[in-house]
Amino acid sequence: MKNTIVGFPRVGKLRELKFISEKYFRGEVDVEELKQVAKELREEHWNYQRSSGIQLIPSNDFSFYDGVLDMAVLLNVIPKKYQQLQLSETDTYFAMARGYQGEAGDVPALAMKKWFNTNYHYMVPEIEEDTEIKLTGKKPFDEYAEAKQLGIQTKPVLVGPFTFLKLAKYQGNKKAIDFAEDIAKAYGEVVQKFESLGAEWIQFDEPALVQDLTAEDLNLFRVLYNKILSFKENTKVLLQTYFGDLRDYYKEITALGFNGFGLDFLEGKQSFSLIQKYGFPEGKVLFAGLVNGKNIWKSNYAKVLETLEELKKYAGEIVLSTSCSLLHVPYTLQNETSLNPEVEQYFAFALEKLQELRELSVLTETDDYQVEKEYLENKELYAKERLYQNDTVKQQVADLKEEDFVRLPKRSERRKLQKEALNLPLFPTTTIGSFPQTIAVKKNRTAYRKGEIDKKTYDNRVYEFIKDCIKKQEEIGIDVLVHGEYERNDMVEFFGENLQGYVFTEKAWVQSYGTRCVKPPIIFGDVKRSRSITTDYLKYAQSLTNKPVKGMLTGPVTILNWSFPREDISLKEMAYQIGIAIREEVLELEKAGIKIIQIDEAALKEKLPIRKADWYSEYLNWAIPAFRLCHSSVKPETQIHTHMCYSEFNAIIKDIDNMDADVISFEASRSKLTILDAIQESNFETEVGPGVYDIHSPRVPSVEEIVEALHRMLEKIPENKLWVNPDCGLKTRGIPETEASLTNLVEAAIKLRKQYEG
Ligand code: GLN
Ligand code: ZN
């Protein structure tokens, strides 16, 4: 059986592309040097695949910043504001990616958005009224030729026109369908060009097909591809989908004139049953996405091979593939020096997945794979007892009862008790948790990491930072203080490090956007809180002041969503295990005298299923309870806060309210104020702190503008339910602008109080 991958990561094993790009941004290397490193990386990646025995190797999966942005440039979708800068081709591209501020002008970057249900972000193309979509660039052809020179016949990969148009933002009155003809022609020319270059396959990525679509959308898809496919002669076109299944459109889509269909059998829960129900079109090739492109576990060979056996009954030709691009997993285990071998044996990152694809391909060709060594070894691995199993935790989850998820008395009752206990003014002021992580803060952490100082010295310095932070907040006059989060650099890693069952990597970076990479920890076994995590810091902070200091924890759903999850138990089970751990910490904080506790759920929405039909059954039905689990047993007087980094939760506003927190803070820039309407209309019970200024910029907001923002909020939110706070943590900011901004924020709240209280 042949094999392929949907795409390969591009930042480099040791993030070479990130570092050279950043050097280029700083003007330390020229464009030639940048391009040279990129070329070497492509060659290296192709060679890995060739030597691993991958037969259909992708090209054009490389990108300097993002594949959707590459497509925009290839199709001449370059907004005028960038063209007017008259920069070189490369610099125009980076201006769109990162914004430009310099002699030629001052233009912000294109918007950036989450790529479906991943933590990867793409640049949102902006199509203007008079944008003329046409084939202008040659990146895919150049990269195809480059590989060919190395003796590799590749499968060029492009984001498809449907997904491109669905993700784009339209600046004028024209809609996607109005650009259909032009874009189809451009893609048709791409097909023609590859015909002439001798490509055997081209892959069009259309993940937008796994979303809920309207009849209009399907029409658009048909219009596009009827035209594009009419350009093809010998080159075969693969329609690649991922992150879900085709569901209601399976029959219609697979009836179209593509030569192959790439289906995801992992996240596409119905892919298999759709084939059983409707069959697979004759003469077409099934690209079976069975090796997980999103998680770091070795495949379970028995499962994959059984599925393939079954699929053979329906499809004449099958190519074994990954469920999605390997972009979403780290490069290789080779650079991990401290993983326990007992743990490591379960993992396969991108390079190791290439080996798996080869082994699996070979196994499909043997007479009886069940007697082969590779098969048996894999089977044995999956049969044996794993490290870090914890029966106590398993039992605790099994024993959870209805009341573990219900906080009493109900919120309106608690409010009265909290008002009395906390005695806060109208429009209480607070922050989201972190304060600027200065060089001194980072130095302290690095010194401790490197073993240059011991835990005691490290903590003593953290206590110093906390002391300064409390003093500053008192001087500024904030009502609910925080300790500043100096002990953590990452809101998930820090908790993971204090929980049993978690493992950490050294070099397992995954691209999040452009040059930014993240290194998610791995949930390997049962999660158990083994020690107190934040209490000492909070106790100390509270001892310094008479004002309430807000405890600061990360919630179970966010911890889960920003980790690589297990595959042997459900997400729900993991969320509940983490929930129990956080609950222990919450109760310990409460016992230590902390009266307000914030449980951040910055990533609550991250894994909301793509299809609405799955929202509750697959996600919200346990994600919301997992949060409630953390705080259901605190005293009525203890006030629970939560925070989210976005305000686009109109669609799940009831569920957010059902988290049953007492207060929620979130980002609420001017453009996103529709959330206030939703809050009003839904009779939202939770008190709210819509961010009054944007912390992502060093700009200091004036008192007037904060007052104005608050007035706007007060049109929709009752005065006794409004909090005053920035829109996110302050850790990436500098001290001067932070102090200036918070001073203005407090002054604005005082002004407003005077107006309301007379
Ligand atoms: N409490 C965290 C902080 O202030 C929240 C971070 C976040 O929302 N991403 O940094
Ligand atoms: Zn935030």
CSV table of C-alpha atoms and ligand atoms in Angstrom, one decimal, residues 432-435 485 488 491 552-553 562 598 600 602 643-645 727-731, ligand 1:
chain,number,residue,atom,x,y,z
A,432,ILE,CA,-6.3,39.7,35.4
A,433,GLY,CA,-3.5,38.3,37.3
A,434,SER,CA,0.0,38.7,35.9
A,435,PHE,CA,2.2,41.8,36.2
A,485,GLU,CA,2.2,35.5,38.9
A,488,ARG,CA,5.1,31.1,36.4
A,491,MET,CA,-0.3,29.3,32.7
A,552,MET,CA,-5.0,32.7,40.6
A,553,LEU,CA,-5.4,29.3,39.0
A,562,TRP,CA,-3.2,23.3,25.9
A,598,GLN,CA,-9.9,33.3,39.9
A,600,ASP,CA,-8.8,31.1,34.3
A,602,ALA,CA,-8.5,31.2,28.6
A,643,HIS,CA,-11.3,35.0,32.8
A,644,MET,CA,-11.4,34.4,29.0
A,645,CYS,CA,-9.2,36.0,26.4
A,727,ASP,CA,-8.7,42.8,29.1
A,728,CYS,CA,-5.9,40.3,29.9
A,729,GLY,CA,-2.8,39.7,32.0
A,730,LEU,CA,-0.1,42.3,32.1
A,731,LYS,CA,2.9,40.0,31.8
B,1,GLN,N1,-4.1,35.1,34.8
B,1,GLN,C1,-3.4,35.1,33.6
B,1,GLN,C2,-2.6,36.3,33.4
B,1,GLN,O1,-3.0,37.3,33.9
B,1,GLN,C3,-4.4,35.0,32.4
B,1,GLN,C4,-3.6,34.8,31.1
B,1,GLN,C5,-4.5,34.7,29.9
B,1,GLN,O2,-5.7,34.9,30.0
B,1,GLN,N2,-3.9,34.2,28.8
B,1,GLN,O3,-1.6,36.3,32.8
